[in-house]
Short mmCIF file of C-alpha atoms in Angstrom, two decimals:
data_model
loop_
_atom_site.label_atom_id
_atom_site.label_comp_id
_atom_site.label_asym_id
_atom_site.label_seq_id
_atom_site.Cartn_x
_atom_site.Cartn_y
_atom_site.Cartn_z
CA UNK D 1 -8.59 10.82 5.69
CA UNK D 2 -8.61 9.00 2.19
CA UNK D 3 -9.24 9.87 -1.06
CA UNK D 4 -12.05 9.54 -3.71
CA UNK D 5 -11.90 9.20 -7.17
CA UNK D 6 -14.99 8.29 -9.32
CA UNK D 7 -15.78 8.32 -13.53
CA UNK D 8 -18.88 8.18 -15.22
CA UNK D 9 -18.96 8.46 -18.77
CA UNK D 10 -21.53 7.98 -21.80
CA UNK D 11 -19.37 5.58 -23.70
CA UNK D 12 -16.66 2.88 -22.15
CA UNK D 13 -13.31 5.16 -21.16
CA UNK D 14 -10.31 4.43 -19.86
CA UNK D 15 -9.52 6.38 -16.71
CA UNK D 16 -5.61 6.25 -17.44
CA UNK D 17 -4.77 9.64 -17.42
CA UNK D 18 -6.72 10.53 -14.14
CA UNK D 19 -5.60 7.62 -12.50
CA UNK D 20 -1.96 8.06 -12.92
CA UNK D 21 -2.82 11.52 -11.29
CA UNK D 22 -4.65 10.54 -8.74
CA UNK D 23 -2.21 7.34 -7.38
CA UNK D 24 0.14 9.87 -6.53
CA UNK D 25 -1.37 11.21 -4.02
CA UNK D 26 -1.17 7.43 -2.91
CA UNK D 27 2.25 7.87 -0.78
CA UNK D 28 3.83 10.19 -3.24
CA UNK D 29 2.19 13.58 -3.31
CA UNK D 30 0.32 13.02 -0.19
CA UNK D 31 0.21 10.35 2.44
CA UNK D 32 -2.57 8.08 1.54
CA UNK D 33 -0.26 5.10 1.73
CA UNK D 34 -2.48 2.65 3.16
CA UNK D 35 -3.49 0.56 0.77
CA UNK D 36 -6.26 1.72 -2.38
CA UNK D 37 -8.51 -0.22 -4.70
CA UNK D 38 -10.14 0.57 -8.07
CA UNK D 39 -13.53 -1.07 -9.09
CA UNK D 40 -14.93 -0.88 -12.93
CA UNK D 41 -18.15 -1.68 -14.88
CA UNK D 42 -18.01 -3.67 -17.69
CA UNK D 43 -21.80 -3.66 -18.38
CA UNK D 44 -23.36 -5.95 -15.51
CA UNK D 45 -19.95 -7.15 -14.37
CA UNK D 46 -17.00 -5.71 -12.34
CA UNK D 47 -13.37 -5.74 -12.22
CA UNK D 48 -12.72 -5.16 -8.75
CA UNK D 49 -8.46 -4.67 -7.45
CA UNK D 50 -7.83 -3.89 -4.09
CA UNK D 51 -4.08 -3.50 -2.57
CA UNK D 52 -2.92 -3.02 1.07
CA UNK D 53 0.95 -2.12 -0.40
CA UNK D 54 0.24 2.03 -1.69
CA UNK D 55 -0.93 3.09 -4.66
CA UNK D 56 2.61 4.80 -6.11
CA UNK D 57 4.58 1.52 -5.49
CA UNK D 58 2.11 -1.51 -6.37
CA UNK D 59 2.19 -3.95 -9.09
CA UNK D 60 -1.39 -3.99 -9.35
CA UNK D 61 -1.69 -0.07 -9.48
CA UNK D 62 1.24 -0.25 -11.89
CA UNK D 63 -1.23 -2.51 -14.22
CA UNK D 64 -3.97 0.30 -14.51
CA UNK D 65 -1.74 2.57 -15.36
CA UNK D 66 -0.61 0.37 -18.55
CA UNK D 67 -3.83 -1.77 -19.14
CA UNK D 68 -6.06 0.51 -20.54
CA UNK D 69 -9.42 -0.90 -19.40
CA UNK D 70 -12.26 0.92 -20.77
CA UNK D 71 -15.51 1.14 -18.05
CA UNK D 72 -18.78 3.35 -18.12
CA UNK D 73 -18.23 3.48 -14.00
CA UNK D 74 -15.49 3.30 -11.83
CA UNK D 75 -14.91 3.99 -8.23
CA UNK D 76 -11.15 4.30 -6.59
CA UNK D 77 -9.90 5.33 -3.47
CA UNK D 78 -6.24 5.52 -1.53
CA UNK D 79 -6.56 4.49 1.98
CA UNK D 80 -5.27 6.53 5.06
CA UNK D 81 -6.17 4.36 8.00
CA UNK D 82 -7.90 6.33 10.61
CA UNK D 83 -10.36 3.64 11.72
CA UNK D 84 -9.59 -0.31 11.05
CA UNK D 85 -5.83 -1.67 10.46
CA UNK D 86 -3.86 -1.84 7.55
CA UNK D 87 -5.53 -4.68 6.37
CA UNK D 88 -6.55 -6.11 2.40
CA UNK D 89 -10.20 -6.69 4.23
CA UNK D 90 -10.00 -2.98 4.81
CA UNK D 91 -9.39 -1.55 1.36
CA UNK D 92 -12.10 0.14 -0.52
CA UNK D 93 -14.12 0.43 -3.03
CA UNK D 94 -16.76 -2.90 -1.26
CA UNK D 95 -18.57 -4.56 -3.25
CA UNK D 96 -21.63 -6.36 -2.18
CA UNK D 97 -24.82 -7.72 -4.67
CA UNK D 98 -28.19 -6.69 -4.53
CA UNK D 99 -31.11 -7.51 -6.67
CA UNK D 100 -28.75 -8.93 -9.77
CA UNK D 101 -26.28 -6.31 -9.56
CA UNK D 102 -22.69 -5.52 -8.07
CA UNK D 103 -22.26 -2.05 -5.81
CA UNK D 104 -19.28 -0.60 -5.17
CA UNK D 105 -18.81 1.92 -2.60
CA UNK D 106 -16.09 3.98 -1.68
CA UNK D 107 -15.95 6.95 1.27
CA UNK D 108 -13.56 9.44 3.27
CA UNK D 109 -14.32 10.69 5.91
CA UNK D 110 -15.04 9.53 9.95
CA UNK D 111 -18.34 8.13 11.60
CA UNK D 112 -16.86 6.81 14.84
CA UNK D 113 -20.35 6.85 16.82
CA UNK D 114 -22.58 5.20 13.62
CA UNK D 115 -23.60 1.61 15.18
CA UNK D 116 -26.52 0.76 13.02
CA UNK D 117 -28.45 -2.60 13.79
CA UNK D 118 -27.38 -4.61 10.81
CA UNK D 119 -29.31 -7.97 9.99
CA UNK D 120 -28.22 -10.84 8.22
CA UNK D 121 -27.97 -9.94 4.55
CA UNK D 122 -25.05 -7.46 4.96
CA UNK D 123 -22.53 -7.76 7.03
CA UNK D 124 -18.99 -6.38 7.25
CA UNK D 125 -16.16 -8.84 6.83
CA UNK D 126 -13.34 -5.98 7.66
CA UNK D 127 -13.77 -3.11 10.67
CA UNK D 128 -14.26 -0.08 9.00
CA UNK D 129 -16.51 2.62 9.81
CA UNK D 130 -16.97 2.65 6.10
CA UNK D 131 -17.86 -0.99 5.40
CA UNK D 132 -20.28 -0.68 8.21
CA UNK D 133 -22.12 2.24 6.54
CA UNK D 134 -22.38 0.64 3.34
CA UNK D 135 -23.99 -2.29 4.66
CA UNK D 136 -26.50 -0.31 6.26
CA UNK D 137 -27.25 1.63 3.30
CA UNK D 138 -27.57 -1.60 1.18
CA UNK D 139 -29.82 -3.41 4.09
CA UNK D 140 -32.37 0.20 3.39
CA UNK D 141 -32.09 -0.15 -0.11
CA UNK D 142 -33.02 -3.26 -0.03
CA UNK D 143 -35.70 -2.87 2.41
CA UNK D 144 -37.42 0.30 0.48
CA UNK D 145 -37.31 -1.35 -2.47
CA UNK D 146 -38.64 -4.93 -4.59
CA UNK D 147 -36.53 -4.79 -7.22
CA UNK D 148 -34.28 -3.09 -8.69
CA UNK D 149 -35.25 1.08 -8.85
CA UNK D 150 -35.03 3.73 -11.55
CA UNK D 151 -32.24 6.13 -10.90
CA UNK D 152 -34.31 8.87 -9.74
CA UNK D 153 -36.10 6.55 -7.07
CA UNK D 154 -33.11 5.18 -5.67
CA UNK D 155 -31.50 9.06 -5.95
CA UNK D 156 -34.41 9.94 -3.54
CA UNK D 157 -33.89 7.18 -1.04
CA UNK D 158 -29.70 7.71 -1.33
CA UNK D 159 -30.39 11.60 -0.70
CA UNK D 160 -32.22 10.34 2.41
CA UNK D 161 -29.90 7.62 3.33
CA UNK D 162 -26.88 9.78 3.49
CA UNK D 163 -28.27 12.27 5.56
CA UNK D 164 -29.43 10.37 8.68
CA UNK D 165 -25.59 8.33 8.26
CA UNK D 166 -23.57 12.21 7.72
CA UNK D 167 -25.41 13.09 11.20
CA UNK D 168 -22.50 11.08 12.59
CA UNK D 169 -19.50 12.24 10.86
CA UNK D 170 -17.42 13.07 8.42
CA UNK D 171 -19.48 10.94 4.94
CA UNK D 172 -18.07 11.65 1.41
CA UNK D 173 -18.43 8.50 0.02
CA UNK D 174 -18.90 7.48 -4.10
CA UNK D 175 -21.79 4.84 -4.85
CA UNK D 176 -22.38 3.01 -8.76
CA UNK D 177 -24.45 0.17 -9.54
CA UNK D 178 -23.12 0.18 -13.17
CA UNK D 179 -25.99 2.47 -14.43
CA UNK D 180 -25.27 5.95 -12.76
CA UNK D 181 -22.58 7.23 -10.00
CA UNK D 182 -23.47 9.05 -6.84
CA UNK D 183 -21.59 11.27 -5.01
CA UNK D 184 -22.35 12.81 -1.65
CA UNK D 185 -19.68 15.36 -0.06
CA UNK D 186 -20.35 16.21 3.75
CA UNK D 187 -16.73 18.77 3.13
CA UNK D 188 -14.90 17.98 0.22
CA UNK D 189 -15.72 16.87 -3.02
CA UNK D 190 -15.42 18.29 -6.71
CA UNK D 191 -16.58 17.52 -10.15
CA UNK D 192 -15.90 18.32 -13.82
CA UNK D 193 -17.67 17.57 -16.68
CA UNK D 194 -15.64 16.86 -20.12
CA UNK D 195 -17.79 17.59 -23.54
CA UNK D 196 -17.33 18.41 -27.57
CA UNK D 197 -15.20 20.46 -27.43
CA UNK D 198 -12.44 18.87 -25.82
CA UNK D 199 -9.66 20.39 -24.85
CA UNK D 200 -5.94 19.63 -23.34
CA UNK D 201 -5.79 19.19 -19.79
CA UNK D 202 -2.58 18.95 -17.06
CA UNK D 203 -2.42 17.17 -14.18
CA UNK D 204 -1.63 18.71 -11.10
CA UNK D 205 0.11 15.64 -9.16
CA UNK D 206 2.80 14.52 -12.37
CA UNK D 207 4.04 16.26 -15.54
CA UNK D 208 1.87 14.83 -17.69
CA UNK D 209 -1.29 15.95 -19.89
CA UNK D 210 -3.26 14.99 -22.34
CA UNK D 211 -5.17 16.09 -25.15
CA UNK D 212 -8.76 15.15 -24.99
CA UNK D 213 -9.92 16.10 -28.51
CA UNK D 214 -7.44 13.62 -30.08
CA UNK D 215 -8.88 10.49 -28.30
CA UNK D 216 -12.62 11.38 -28.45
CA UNK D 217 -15.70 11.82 -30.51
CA UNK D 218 -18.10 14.83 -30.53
CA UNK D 219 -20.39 12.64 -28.54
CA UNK D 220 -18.34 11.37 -25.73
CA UNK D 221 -19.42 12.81 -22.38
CA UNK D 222 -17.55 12.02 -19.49
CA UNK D 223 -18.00 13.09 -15.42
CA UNK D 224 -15.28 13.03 -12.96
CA UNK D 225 -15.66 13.51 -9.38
CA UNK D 226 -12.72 13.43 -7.11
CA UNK D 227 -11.69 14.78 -3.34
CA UNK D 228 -9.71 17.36 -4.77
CA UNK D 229 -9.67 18.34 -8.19
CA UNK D 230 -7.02 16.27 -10.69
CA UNK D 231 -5.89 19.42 -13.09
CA UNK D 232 -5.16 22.31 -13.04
CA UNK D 233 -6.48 24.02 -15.89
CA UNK D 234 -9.90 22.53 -16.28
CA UNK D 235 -13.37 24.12 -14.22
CA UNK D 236 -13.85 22.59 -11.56
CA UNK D 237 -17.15 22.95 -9.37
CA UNK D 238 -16.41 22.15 -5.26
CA UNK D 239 -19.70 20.14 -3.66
CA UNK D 240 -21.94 21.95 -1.24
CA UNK D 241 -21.95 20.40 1.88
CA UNK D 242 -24.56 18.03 2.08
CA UNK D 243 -25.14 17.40 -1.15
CA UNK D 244 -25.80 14.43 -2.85
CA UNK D 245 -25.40 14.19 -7.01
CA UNK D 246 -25.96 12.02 -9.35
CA UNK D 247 -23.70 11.12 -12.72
CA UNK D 248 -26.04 9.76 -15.64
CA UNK D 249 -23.87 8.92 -19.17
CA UNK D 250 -21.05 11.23 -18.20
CA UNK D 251 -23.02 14.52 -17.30
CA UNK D 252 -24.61 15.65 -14.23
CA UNK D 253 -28.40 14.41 -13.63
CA UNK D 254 -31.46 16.70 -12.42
CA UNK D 255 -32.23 13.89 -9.98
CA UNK Y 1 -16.88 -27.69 -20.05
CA UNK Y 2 -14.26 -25.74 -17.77
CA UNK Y 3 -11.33 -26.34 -15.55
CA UNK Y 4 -10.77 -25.72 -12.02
CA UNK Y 5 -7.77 -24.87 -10.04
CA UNK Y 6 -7.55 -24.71 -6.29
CA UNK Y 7 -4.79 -24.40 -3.46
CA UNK Y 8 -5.13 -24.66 0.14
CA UNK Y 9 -1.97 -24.23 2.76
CA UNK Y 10 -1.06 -23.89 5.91
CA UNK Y 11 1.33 -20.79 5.54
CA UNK Y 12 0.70 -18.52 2.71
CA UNK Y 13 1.86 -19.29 -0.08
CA UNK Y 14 2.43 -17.94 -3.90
CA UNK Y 15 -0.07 -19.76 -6.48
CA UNK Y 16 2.74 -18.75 -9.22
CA UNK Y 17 3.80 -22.37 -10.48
CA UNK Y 18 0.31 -24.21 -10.80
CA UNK Y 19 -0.82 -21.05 -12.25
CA UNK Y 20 1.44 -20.61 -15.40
CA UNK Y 21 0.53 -24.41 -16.20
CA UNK Y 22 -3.51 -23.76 -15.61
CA UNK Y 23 -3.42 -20.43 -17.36
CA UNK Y 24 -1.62 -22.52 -20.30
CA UNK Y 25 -5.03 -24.17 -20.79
CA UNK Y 26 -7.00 -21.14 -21.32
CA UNK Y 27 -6.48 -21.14 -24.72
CA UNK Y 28 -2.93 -22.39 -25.38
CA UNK Y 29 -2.76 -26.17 -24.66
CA UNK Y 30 -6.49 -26.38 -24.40
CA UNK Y 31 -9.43 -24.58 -25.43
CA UNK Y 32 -11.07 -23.02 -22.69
CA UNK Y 33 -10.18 -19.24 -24.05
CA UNK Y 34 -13.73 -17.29 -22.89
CA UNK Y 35 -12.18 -15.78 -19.98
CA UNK Y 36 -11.00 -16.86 -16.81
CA UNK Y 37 -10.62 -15.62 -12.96
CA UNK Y 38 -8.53 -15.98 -9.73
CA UNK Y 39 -9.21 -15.39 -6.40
CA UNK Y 40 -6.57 -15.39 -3.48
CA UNK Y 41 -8.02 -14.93 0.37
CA UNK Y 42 -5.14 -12.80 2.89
CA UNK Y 43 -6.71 -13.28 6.06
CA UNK Y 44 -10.42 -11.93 5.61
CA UNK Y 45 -9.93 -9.76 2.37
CA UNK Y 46 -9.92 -10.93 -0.81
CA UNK Y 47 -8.01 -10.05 -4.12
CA UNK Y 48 -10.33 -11.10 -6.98
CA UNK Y 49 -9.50 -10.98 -10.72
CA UNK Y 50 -11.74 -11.50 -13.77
CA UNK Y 51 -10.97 -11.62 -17.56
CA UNK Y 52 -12.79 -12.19 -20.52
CA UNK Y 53 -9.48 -12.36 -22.41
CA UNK Y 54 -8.16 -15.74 -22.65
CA UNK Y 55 -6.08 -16.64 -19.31
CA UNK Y 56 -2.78 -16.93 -21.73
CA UNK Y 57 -3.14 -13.75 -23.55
CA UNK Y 58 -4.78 -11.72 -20.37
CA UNK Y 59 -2.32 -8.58 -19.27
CA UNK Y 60 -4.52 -9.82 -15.50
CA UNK Y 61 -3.11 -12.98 -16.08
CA UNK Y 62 0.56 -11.67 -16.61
CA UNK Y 63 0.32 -9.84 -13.56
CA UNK Y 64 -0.22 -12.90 -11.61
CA UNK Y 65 2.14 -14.95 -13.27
CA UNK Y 66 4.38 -12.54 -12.42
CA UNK Y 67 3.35 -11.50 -8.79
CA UNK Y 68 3.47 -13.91 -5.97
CA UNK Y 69 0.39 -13.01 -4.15
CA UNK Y 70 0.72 -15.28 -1.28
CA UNK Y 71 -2.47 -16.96 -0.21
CA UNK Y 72 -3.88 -19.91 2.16
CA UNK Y 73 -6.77 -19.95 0.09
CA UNK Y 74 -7.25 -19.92 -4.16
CA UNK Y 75 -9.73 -20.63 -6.63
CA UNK Y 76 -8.88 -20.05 -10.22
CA UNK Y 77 -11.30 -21.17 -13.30
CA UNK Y 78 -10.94 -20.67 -17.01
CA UNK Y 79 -14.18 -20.82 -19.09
CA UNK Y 80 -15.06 -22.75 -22.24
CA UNK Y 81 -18.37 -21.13 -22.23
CA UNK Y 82 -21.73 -23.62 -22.75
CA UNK Y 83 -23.86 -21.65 -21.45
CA UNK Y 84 -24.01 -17.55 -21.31
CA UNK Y 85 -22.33 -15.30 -23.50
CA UNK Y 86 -18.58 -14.24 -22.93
CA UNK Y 87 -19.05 -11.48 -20.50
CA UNK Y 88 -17.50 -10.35 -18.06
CA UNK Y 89 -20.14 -11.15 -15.52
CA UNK Y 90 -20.18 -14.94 -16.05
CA UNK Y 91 -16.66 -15.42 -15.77
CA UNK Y 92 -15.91 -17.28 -12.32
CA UNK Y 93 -15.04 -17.26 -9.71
CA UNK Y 94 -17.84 -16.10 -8.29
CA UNK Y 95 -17.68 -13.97 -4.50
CA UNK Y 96 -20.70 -13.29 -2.62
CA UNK Y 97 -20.67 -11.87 1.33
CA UNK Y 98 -22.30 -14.04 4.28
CA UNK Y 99 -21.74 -13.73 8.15
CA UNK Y 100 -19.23 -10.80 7.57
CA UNK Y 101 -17.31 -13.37 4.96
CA UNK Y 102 -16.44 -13.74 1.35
CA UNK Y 103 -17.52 -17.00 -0.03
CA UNK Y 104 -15.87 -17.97 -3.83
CA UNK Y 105 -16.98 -20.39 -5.98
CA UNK Y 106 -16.00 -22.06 -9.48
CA UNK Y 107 -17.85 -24.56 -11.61
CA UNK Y 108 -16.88 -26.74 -14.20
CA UNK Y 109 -20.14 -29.03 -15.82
CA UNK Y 110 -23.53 -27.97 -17.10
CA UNK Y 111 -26.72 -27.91 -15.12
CA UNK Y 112 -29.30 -27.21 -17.72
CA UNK Y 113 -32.60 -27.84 -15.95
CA UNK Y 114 -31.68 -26.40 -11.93
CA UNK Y 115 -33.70 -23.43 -12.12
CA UNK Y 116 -34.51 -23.25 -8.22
CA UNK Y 117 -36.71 -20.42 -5.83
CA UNK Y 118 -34.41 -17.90 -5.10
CA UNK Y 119 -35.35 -15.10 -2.84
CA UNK Y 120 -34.11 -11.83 -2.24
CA UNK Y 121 -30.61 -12.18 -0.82
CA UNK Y 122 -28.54 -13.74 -3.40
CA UNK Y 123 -29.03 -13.20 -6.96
CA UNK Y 124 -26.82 -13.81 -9.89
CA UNK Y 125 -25.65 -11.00 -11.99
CA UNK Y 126 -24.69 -12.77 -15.12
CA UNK Y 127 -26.48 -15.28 -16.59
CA UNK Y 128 -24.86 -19.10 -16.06
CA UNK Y 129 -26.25 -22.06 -14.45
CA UNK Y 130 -23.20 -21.57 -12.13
CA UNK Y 131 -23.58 -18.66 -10.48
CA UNK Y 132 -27.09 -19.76 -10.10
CA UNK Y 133 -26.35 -22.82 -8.38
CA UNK Y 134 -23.78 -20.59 -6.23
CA UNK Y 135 -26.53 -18.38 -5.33
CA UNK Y 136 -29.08 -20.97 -4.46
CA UNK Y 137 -26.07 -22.69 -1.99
CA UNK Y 138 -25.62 -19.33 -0.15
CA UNK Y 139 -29.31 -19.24 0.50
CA UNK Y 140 -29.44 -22.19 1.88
CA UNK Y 141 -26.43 -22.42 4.03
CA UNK Y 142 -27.80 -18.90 5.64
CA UNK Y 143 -30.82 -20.66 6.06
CA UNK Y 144 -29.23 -23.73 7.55
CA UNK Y 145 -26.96 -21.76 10.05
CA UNK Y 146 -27.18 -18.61 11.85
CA UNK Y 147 -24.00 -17.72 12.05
CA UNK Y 148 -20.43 -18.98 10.31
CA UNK Y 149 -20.79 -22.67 11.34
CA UNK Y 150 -17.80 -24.80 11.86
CA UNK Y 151 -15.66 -26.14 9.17
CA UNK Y 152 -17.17 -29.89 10.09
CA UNK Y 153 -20.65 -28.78 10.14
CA UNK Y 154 -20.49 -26.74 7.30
CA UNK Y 155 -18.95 -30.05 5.27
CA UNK Y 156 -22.24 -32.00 6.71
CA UNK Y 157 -24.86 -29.32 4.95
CA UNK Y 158 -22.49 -28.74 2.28
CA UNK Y 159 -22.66 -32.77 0.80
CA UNK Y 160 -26.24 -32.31 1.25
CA UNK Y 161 -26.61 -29.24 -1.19
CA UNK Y 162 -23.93 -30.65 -3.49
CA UNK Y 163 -26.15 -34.03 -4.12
CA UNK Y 164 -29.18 -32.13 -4.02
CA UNK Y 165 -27.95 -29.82 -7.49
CA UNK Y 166 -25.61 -32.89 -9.02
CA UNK Y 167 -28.85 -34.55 -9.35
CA UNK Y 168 -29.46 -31.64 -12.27
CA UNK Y 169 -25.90 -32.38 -14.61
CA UNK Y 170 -22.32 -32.27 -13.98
CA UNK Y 171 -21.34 -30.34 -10.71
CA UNK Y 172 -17.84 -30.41 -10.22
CA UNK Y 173 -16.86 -27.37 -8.08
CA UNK Y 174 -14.31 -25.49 -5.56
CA UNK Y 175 -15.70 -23.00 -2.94
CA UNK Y 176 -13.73 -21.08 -0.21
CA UNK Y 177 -14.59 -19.35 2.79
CA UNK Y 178 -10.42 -18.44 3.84
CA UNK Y 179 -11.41 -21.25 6.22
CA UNK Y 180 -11.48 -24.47 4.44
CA UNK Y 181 -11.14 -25.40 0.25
CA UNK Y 182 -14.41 -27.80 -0.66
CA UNK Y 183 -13.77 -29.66 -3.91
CA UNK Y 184 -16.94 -31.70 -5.36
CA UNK Y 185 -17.01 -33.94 -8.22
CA UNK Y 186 -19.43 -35.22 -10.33
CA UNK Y 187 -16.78 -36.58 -12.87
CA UNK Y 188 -13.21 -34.91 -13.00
CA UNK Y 189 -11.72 -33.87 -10.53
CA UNK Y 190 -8.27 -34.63 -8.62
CA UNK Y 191 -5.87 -33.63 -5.79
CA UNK Y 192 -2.15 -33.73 -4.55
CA UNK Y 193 -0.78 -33.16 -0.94
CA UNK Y 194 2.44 -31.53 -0.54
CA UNK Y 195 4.49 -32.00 2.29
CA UNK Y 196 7.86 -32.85 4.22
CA UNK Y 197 10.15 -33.95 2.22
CA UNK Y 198 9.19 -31.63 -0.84
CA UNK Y 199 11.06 -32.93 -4.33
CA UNK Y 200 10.90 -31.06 -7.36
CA UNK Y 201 7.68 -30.69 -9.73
CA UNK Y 202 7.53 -30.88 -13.92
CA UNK Y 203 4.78 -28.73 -15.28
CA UNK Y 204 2.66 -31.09 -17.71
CA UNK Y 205 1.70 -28.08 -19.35
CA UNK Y 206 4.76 -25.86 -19.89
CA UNK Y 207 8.61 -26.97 -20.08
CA UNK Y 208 8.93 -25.90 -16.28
CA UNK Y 209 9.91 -27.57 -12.90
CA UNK Y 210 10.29 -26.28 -9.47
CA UNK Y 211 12.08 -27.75 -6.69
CA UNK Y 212 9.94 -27.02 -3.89
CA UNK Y 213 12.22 -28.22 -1.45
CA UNK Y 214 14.01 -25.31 -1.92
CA UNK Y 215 11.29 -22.48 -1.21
CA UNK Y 216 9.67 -24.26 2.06
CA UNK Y 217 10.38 -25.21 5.42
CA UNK Y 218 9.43 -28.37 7.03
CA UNK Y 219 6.50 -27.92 8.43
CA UNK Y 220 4.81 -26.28 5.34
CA UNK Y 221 1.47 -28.15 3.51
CA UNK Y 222 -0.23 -27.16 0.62
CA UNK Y 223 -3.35 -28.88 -1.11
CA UNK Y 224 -3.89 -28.54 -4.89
CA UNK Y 225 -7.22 -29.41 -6.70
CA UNK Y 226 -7.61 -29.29 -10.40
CA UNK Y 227 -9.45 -31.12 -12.79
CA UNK Y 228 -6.78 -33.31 -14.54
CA UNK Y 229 -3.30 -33.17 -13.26
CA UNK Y 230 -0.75 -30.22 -13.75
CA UNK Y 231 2.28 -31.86 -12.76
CA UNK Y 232 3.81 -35.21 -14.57
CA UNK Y 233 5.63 -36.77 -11.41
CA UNK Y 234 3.47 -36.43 -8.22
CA UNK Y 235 0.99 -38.67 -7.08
CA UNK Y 236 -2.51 -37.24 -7.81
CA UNK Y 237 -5.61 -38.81 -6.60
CA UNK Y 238 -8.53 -38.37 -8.50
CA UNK Y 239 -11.95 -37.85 -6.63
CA UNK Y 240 -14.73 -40.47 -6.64
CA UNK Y 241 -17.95 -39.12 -8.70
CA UNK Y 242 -20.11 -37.27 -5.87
CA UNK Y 243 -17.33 -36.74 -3.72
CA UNK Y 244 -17.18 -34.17 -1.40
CA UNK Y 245 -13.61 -33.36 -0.23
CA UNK Y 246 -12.55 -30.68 2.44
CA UNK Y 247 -9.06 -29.39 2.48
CA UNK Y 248 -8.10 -27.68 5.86
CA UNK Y 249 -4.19 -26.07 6.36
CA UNK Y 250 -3.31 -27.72 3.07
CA UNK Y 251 -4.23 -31.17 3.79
CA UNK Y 252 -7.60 -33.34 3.18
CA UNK Y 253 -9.28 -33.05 6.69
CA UNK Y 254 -11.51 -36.09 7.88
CA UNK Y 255 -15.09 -34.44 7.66
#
């Protein structure tokens, strides 16, 4: 099983502080040593890193942690290979393009029997359940849809989506275009939601914390969604299973 | 206008020395400081970094002068921009999936009037004449082929395309499958072949040599393209205008 770790905020953030949390759990604090990757909006375009050495020991992961790079949406994830070999091809978040647009896609979980018939306009290049599922999803998108959709239309067709693909397995799995994140849990998935006022917060993988109110503005509202929750003194609110959510400017959407 | 930088080898190989005298350009020795990017294939997967930061002041750009990513496949660009804003989104290379692989591609030239039909399955995100022109060459190979075609017959449909857009402005370019390097010049654009016996290289763009002899074996090859000449004592060849090349295992293959 991997790990998920997505941000969605109201105004460009750096995701520093969770990040350094959550790489631990990349070989250190837990055995998700099998490579990771990090994707992050900067309006229409991406900044996509992917690694096959884990997250606690590489250079790359070493360079989030000190470049502070400020994103509206990002996806990460630390790889434990259960299907698919330790393999750069392997590593998530995937990107693909659809109607003008990067997706990035990250998931945990197992969906050994999920075969779909995949035509030509997405294809995996690695052999991961995962990649496999993303394709499919992006072929239906693409198929239910001209152009591209307001959140709340593509929320409904996700919602539908990732129930006929969690039939077969195991399918948390983190989804942005840039505009909004979306996060379905089939067992294990949390979220917090960070508003005025702001407040310190620890994390529960390293001694470190941080103290929110000193690096933000009354109006900054940022959503965090991760396997299993970062800190350890902030609410966090654990998925139903089944659910799908969405993540509009850094608060949780009705859609 | 743009330079480009590619590398093609037949054992992988670190980018590190061509790259601290490109990345010297992007903003330093020359001008081209409105971002820059670098892609490196390992087998199927692909590391991909973008910067709007000039390629000499870039912390991205640090990282990879600093961390040998081996590769038998690179593309590297750094942007003067002439058309788009500095964005993130239009800085190349650019990566789009087909037949379960990544394709790259960099541009350096204009092509002011090549607005062509573009249908659903490749669309650019940004907004240069570029990644238009990638976009439109991805349609049409997937319309020419059904599946990954072979390095020869890809080179055949390839030339075609390439003549068909050069006919719009200047369309010197690099694209990369993992498979092959194709290098196309309208105007500027030249190569070097390095093989048994290796001698020692001077930098033209930073006080730096490396004696390659010393960090290969004999049977190693590598193929640089770039658009003027990084090194002051190796024999570069520069391309004919409308030249296609094709650089397989680092060295210029016959189709």
């Amino acid at each position: 099983m991997c790990q998920l770790l997505g941000m969605n905020c109201n105004t460009p953030t750096d995701v520093v502080f969770s990040f350094t949390g959550f790489a631990e759990r990349g070989g250190r604090t837990d055995h998700h040593g099998d490579g990771w990757g990090i994707a992050f909006f900067e309006g229409h375009g991406l900044r996509h890193f992917v690694d096959h050495q884990s997250a606690c020991e590489s250079p790359v992961a070493e360079l989030i942690r000190r470049y502070p790079i400020k994103s509206r949406n990002v996806i990460s994830h630390i790889r434990k290979a259960t299907q698919g070999v330790v393999a750069l091809e392997n590593c998530h978040p995937f990107v693909r393009e659809l109607w003008g647009r990067y997706w990035v896609f990250a998931h945990n979980g197992d969906l050994k029997d999920f075969h779909p018939r995949l035509h030509a306009a997405f294809r995996p290049v690695g052999s991961t359940d995962s990649e496999r599922a993303f394709c499919w999803i992006m072929q239906e998108l693409a198929k239910s849809h001209a152009g591209v959709p307001t959140v709340e239309e593509l929320s409904i067709t996700l919602r539908e989506l990732a129930q006929r693909i969690a039939r077969h397995g195991t399918f948390n799995f983190l989804l942005s275009n840039g505009q909004a994140l979306w996060a379905h849990a089939s067992t294990l998935l949390h979220y917090v939601e960070r508003r005025h006022p702001f407040t310190q917060a620890q994390l529960a993988d390293e001694d470190l914390s941080v103290d929110f109110s000193s690096l933000t503005t009354p109006d900054d509202r940022v959503a965090v969604v991760v396997t299993t929750p970062l800190t350890t003194n902030e609410a966090w609110t654990a998925f139903a299973p089944g659910e799908l959510k969405v993540f509009v400017d850094g608060a949780l959407s009705a859609y």
